[in-house]
Coordinates of C-alpha atoms in Angstrom, one line a residue:
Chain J
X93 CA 31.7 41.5 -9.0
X94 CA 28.5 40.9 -7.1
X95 CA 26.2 43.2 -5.9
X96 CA 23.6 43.6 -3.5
X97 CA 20.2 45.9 -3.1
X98 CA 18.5 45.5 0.1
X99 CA 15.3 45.5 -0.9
X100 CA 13.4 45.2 2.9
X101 CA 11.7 47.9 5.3
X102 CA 13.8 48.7 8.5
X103 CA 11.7 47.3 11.3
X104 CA 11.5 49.4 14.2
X105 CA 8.7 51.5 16.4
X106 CA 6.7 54.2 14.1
X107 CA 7.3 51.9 11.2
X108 CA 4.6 51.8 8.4
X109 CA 2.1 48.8 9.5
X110 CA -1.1 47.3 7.8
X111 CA -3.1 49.7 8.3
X112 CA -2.0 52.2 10.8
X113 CA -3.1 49.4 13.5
X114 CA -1.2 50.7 16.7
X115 CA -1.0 46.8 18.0
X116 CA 1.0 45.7 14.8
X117 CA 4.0 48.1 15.8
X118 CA 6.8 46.5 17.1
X119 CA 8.1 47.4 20.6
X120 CA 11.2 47.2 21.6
X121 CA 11.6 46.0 25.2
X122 CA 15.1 46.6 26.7
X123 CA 15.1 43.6 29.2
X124 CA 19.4 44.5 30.4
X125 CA 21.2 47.5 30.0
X126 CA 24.6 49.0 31.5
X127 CA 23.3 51.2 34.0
X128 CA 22.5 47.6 36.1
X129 CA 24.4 45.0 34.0
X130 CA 27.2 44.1 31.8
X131 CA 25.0 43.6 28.4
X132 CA 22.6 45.0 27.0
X133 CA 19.5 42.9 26.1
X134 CA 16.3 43.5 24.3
X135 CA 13.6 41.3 23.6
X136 CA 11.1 42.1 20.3
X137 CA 7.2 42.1 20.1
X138 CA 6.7 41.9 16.3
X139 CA 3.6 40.7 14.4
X140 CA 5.2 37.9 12.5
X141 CA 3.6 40.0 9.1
X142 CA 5.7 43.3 10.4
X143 CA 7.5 44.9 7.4
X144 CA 9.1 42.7 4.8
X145 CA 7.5 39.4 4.8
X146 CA 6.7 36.1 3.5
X147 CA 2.7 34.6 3.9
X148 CA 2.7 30.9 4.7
X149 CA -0.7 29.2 3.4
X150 CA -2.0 29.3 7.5
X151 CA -2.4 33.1 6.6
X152 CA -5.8 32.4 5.0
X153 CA -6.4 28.6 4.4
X154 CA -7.8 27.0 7.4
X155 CA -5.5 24.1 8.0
X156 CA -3.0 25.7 5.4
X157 CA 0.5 24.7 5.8
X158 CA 2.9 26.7 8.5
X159 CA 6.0 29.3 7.0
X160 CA 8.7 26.0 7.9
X161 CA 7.0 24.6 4.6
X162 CA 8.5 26.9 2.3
X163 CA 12.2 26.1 2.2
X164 CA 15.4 28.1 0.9
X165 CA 15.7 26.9 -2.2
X166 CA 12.3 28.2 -3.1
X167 CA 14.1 31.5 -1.9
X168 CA 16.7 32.2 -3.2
X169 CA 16.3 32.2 -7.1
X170 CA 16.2 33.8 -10.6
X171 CA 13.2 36.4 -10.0
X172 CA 11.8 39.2 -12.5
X173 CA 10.9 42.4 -11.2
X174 CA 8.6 44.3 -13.3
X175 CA 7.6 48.0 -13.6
X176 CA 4.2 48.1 -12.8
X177 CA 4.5 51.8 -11.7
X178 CA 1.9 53.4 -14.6
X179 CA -1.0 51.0 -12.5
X180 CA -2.8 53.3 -10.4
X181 CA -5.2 51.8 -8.3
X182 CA -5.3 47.3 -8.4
X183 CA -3.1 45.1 -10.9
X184 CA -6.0 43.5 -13.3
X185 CA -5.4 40.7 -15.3
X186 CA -4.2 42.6 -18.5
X187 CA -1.6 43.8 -17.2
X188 CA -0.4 40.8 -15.7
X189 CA -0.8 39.2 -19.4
X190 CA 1.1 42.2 -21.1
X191 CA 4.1 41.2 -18.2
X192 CA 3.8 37.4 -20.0
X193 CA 4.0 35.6 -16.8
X194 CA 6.0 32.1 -17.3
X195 CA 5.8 28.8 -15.3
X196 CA 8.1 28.7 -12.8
X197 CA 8.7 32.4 -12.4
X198 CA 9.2 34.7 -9.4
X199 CA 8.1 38.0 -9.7
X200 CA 8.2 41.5 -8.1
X201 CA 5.8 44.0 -8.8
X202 CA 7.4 47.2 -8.8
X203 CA 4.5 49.8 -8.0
X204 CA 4.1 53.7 -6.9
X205 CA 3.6 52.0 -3.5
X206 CA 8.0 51.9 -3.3
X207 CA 7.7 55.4 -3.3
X208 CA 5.2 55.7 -0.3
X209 CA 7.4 55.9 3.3
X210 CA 4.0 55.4 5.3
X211 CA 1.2 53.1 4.7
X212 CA -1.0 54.3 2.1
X213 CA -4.5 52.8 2.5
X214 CA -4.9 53.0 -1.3
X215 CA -1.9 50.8 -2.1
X216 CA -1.7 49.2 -5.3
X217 CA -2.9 45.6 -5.0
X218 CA -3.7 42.8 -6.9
X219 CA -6.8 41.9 -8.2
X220 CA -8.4 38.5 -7.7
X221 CA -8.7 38.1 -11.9
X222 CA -4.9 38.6 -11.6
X223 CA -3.9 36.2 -9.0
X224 CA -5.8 33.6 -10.9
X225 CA -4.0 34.7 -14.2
X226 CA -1.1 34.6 -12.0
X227 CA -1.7 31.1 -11.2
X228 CA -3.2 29.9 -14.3
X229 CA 0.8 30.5 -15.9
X230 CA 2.0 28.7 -12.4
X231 CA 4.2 31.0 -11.4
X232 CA 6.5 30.0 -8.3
X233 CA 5.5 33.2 -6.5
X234 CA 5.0 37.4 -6.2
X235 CA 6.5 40.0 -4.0
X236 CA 4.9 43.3 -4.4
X237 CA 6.0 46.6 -2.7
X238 CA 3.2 47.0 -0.4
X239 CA 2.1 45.5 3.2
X240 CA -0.4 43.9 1.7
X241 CA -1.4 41.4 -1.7
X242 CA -4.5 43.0 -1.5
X243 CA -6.6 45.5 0.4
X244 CA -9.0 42.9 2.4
X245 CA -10.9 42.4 -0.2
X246 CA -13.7 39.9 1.2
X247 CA -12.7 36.6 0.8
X248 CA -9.3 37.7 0.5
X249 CA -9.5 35.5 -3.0
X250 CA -6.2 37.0 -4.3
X251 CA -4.6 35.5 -1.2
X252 CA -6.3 32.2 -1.8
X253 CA -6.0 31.5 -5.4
X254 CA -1.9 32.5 -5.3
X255 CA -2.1 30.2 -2.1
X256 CA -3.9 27.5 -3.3
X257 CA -1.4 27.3 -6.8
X258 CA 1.1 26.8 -4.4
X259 CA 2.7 30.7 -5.1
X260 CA 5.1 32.1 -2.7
X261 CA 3.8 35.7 -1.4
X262 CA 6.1 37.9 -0.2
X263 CA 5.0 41.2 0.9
X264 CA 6.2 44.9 2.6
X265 CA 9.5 45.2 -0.4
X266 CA 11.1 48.2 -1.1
X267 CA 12.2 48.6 -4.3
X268 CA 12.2 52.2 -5.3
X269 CA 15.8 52.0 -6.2
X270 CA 15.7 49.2 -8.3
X271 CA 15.4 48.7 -12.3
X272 CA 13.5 46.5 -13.9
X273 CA 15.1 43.2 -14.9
X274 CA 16.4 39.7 -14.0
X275 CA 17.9 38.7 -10.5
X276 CA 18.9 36.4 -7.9
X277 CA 16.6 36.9 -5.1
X278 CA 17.5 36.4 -1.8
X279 CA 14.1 36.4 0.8
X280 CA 15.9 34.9 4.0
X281 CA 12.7 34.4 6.5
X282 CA 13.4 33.8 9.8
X283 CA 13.6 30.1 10.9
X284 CA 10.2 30.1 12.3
X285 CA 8.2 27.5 13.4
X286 CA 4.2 26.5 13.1
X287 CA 3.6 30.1 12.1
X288 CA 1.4 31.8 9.5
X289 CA 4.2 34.1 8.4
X290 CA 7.6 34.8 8.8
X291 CA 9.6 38.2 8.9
X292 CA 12.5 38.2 6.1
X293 CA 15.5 40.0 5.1
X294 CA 15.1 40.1 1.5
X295 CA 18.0 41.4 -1.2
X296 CA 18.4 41.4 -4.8
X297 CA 21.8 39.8 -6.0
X298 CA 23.7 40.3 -9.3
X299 CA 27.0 38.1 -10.1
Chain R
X213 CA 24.7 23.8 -9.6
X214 CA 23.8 25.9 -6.7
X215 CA 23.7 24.4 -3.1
X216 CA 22.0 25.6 -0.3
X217 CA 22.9 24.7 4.0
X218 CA 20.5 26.1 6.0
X219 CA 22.6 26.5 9.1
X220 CA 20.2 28.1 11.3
X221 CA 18.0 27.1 14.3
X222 CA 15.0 26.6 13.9
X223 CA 12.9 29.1 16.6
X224 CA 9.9 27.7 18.5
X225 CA 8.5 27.7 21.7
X226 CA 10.8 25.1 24.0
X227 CA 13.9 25.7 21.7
X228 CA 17.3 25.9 22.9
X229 CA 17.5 29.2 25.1
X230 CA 20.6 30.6 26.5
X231 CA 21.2 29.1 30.1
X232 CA 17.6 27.6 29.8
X233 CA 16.0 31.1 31.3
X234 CA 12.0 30.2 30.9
X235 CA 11.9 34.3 30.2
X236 CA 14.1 34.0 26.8
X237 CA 12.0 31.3 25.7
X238 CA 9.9 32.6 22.1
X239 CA 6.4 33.0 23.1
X240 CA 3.8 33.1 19.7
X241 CA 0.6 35.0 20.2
X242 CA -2.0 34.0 18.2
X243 CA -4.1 37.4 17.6
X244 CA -6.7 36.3 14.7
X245 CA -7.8 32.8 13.4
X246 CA -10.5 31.2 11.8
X247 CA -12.3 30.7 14.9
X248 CA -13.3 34.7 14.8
X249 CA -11.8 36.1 11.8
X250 CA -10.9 35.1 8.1
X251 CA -7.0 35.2 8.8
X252 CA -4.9 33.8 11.2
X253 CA -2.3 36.2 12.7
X254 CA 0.6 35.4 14.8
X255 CA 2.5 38.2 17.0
X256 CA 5.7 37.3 17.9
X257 CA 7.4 38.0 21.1
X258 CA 11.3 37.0 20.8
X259 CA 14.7 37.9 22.7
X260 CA 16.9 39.5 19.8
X261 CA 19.1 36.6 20.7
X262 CA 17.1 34.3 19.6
X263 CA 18.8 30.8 17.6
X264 CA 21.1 31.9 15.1
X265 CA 21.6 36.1 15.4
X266 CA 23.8 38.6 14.6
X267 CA 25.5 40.9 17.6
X268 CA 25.7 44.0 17.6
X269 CA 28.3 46.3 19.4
X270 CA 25.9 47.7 21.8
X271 CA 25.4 43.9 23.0
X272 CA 28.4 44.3 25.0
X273 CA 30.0 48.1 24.4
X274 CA 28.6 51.2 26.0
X275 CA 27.5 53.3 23.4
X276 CA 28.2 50.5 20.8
X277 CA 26.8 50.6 17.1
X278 CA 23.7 49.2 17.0
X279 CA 22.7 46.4 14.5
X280 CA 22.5 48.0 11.6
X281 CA 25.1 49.5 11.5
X282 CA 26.4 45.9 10.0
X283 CA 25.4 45.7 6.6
X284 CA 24.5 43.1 4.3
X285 CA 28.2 43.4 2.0
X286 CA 29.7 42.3 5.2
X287 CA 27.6 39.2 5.4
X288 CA 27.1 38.0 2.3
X289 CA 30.6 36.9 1.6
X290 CA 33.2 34.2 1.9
X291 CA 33.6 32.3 4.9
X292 CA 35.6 29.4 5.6
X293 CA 34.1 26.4 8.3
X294 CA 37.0 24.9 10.3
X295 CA 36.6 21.3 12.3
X296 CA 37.1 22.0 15.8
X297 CA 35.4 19.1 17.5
X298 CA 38.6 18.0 18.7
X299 CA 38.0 20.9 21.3
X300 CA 36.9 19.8 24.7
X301 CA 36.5 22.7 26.8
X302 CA 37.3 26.3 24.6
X303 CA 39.2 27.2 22.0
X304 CA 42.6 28.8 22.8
X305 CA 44.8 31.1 21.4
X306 CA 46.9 28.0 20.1
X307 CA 44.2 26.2 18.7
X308 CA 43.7 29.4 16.4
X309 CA 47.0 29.5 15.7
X310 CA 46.6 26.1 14.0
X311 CA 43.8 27.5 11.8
X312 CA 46.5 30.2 10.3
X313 CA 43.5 33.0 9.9
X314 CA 43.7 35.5 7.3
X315 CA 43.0 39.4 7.8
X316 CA 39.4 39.5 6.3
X317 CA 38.7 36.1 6.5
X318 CA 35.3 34.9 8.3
X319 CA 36.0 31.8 10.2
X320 CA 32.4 29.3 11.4
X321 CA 33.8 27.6 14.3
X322 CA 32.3 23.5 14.1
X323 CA 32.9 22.0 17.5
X324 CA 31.4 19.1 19.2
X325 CA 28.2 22.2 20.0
X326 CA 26.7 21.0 17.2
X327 CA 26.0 17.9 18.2
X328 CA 23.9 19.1 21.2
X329 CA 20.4 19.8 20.4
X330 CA 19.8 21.2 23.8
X331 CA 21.0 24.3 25.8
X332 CA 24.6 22.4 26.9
X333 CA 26.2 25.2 30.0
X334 CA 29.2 23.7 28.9
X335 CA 29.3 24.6 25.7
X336 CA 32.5 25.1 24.0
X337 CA 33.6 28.7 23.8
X338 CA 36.1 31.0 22.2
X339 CA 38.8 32.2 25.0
X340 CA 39.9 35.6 25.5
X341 CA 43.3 35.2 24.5
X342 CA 42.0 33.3 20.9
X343 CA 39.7 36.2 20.9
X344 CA 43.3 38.0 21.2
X345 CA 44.8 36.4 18.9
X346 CA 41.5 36.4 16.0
X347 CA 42.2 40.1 16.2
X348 CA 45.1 40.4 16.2
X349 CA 44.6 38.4 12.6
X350 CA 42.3 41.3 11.7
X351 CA 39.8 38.8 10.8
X352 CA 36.6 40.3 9.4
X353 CA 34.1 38.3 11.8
X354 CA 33.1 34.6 13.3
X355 CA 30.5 32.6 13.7
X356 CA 30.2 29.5 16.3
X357 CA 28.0 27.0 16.8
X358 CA 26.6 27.9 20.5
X359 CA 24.4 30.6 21.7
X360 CA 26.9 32.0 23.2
X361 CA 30.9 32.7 22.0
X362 CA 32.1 32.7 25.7
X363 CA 30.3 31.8 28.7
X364 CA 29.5 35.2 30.2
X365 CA 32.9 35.2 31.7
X366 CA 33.9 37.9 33.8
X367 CA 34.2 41.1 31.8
X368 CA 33.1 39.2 28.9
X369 CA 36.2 40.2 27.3
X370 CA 36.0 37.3 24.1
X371 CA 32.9 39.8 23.0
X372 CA 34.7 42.9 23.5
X373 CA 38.1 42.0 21.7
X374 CA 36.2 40.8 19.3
X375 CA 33.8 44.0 18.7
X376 CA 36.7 46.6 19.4
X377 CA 38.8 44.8 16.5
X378 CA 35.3 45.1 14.8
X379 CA 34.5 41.3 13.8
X380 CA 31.2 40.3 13.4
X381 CA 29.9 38.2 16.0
X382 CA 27.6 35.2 15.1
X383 CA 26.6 32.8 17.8
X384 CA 23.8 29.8 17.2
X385 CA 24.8 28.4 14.4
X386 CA 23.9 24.6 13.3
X387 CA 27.0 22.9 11.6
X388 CA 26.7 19.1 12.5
X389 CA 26.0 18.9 8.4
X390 CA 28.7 21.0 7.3
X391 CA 31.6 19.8 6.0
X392 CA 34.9 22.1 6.7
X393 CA 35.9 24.5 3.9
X394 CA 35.1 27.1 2.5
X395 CA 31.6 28.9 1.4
X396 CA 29.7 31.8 0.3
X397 CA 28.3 32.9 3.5
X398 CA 24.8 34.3 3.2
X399 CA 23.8 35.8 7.0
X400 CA 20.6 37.5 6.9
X401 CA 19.7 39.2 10.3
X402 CA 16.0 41.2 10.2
X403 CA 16.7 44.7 9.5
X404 CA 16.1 45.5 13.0
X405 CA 17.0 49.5 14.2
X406 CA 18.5 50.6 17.4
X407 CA 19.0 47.6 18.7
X408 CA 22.1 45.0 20.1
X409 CA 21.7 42.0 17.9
X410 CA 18.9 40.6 16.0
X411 CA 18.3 36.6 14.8
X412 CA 19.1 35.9 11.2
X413 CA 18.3 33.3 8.5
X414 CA 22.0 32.0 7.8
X415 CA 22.7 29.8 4.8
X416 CA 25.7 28.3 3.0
X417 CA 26.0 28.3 -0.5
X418 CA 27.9 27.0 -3.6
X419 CA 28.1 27.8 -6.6

């Protein structure tokens, strides 16, 4: 019997965005409706980093590679999502050691952030030490429950050193409802093109 | 052995639009790059439409459901591909006959569409009476490989026997790789809100 836990925000106008920026909302244009046609149309104006999302390398390497570069396969995969709920303020390298990261592992940082339904500018992030210890075990990639990897830190070297190992970041998850423990993940980006980001619909899947 | 079909479009500005209307092309905003900033940012601003998407009720209905009110159980499920490139001009109510559809079966529809990597107004489409006659099967949705599943003919009554039978509608599909049979189905639309359809990541998969 399979199961499924969506694990992505709803997107829509008033939605949590990185930092309460009015211009990241979407907006929802209604471009046909019944009262003068037969359909009804709308057209979106969505930051391509809006809710639940995956960072292509372009995000914060000049000349990094474009969202089309990371490919299904990379996607949809055995992940681990840990209970990082007891961290309070960034993820530091000891506790990404006590998690025992291993090569070729996906993992999803369950924080207090899942329990947050607006943007908390004091999200749990990860810290730079981390991503490299992150890196150094060559893991495959993170999601964590909050808009952002990190809190623009300057340099935005948590970004970088996950990017720059070739780790997958997906960002904006929601996974107050969901244990600790071994899944298939499913992050289904949108088939975007020469982008530094894609939207996704992200679920966890159990056979 | 796991296998993955991407059987989406991939979205870009200059893609296949529907009828080739210059105001449903995608448009991608850069707001940030290195030029200014430490990040490059991309807003994106995209017809729910779009390549491969989901309908929703409200597409066509007054007062329909809106998109998600279709939820991921419904679309991450069996499906079976049937070869209909034999089709010249749409597919009747005979031609479904042939195809012997099961209630709760989800049928992808390959026809010569496939083939055209360009907005074709001739597209093969599902008639109004196989529309009949698909839910009359009480099948649970289907998916064809045009951005459209008629060509807004009068009434657009292939949509609306469709939605009132409630079957999932899923229109820009990319089959030309696809062999007929049958699949674990994995349609991932962006958790959109409120709105009458919204473009998906669609896959197919074995086990």
């Amino acid at each position: 019997m399979r199961t499924l836990t969506d694990i992505s925000m709803p997107i829509c106008p008033g939605m949590p965005v990185y930092k309460n920026k009015e211009e990241k909302q979407p907006v929802f244009e209604t471009t046909s409706d019944f009262s003068t046609a037969s359909a009804h149309e709308t057209r979106l104006h969505i930051d391509a980093h809006t809710g639940t999302h995956i960072d292509a390398p372009l995000h914060m390497l000049e000349g990094g590679a474009t969202i089309e570069s990371i490919v299904l396969s990379q996607l949809v995969r055995s992940c681990r999502v840990v209970d990082l709920t007891g961290v309070t303020d960034a993820i530091r390298a000891a506790d990404v050691e006590e998690l025992g990261p291993k090569a070729g592992e996906f993992l999803l940082f369950k924080t207090r952030n899942s329990s947050d339904d607006f943007f908390n500018p004091e999200f749990v992030y990860v810290s730079a030490d981390a991503a490299q210890r992150l890196a150094d075990a060559g893991i495959a990639g993170v999601g964590i429950d909050a808009l952002g990897v990190e809190r623009a830190q300057p340099g935005h070297e948590t970004h970088k050193r996950l990017m720059n190992a070739g780790a997958i970041i997906i960002e904006g998850l929601r996974l107050a409802d969901v244990e600790p423990g071994v899944y298939t993940l499913v992050a289904a980006p949108l088939a975007l093109v020469g982008v530094d980001a894609a939207p996704a619909r992200v679920f966890l899947m159990t056979e």
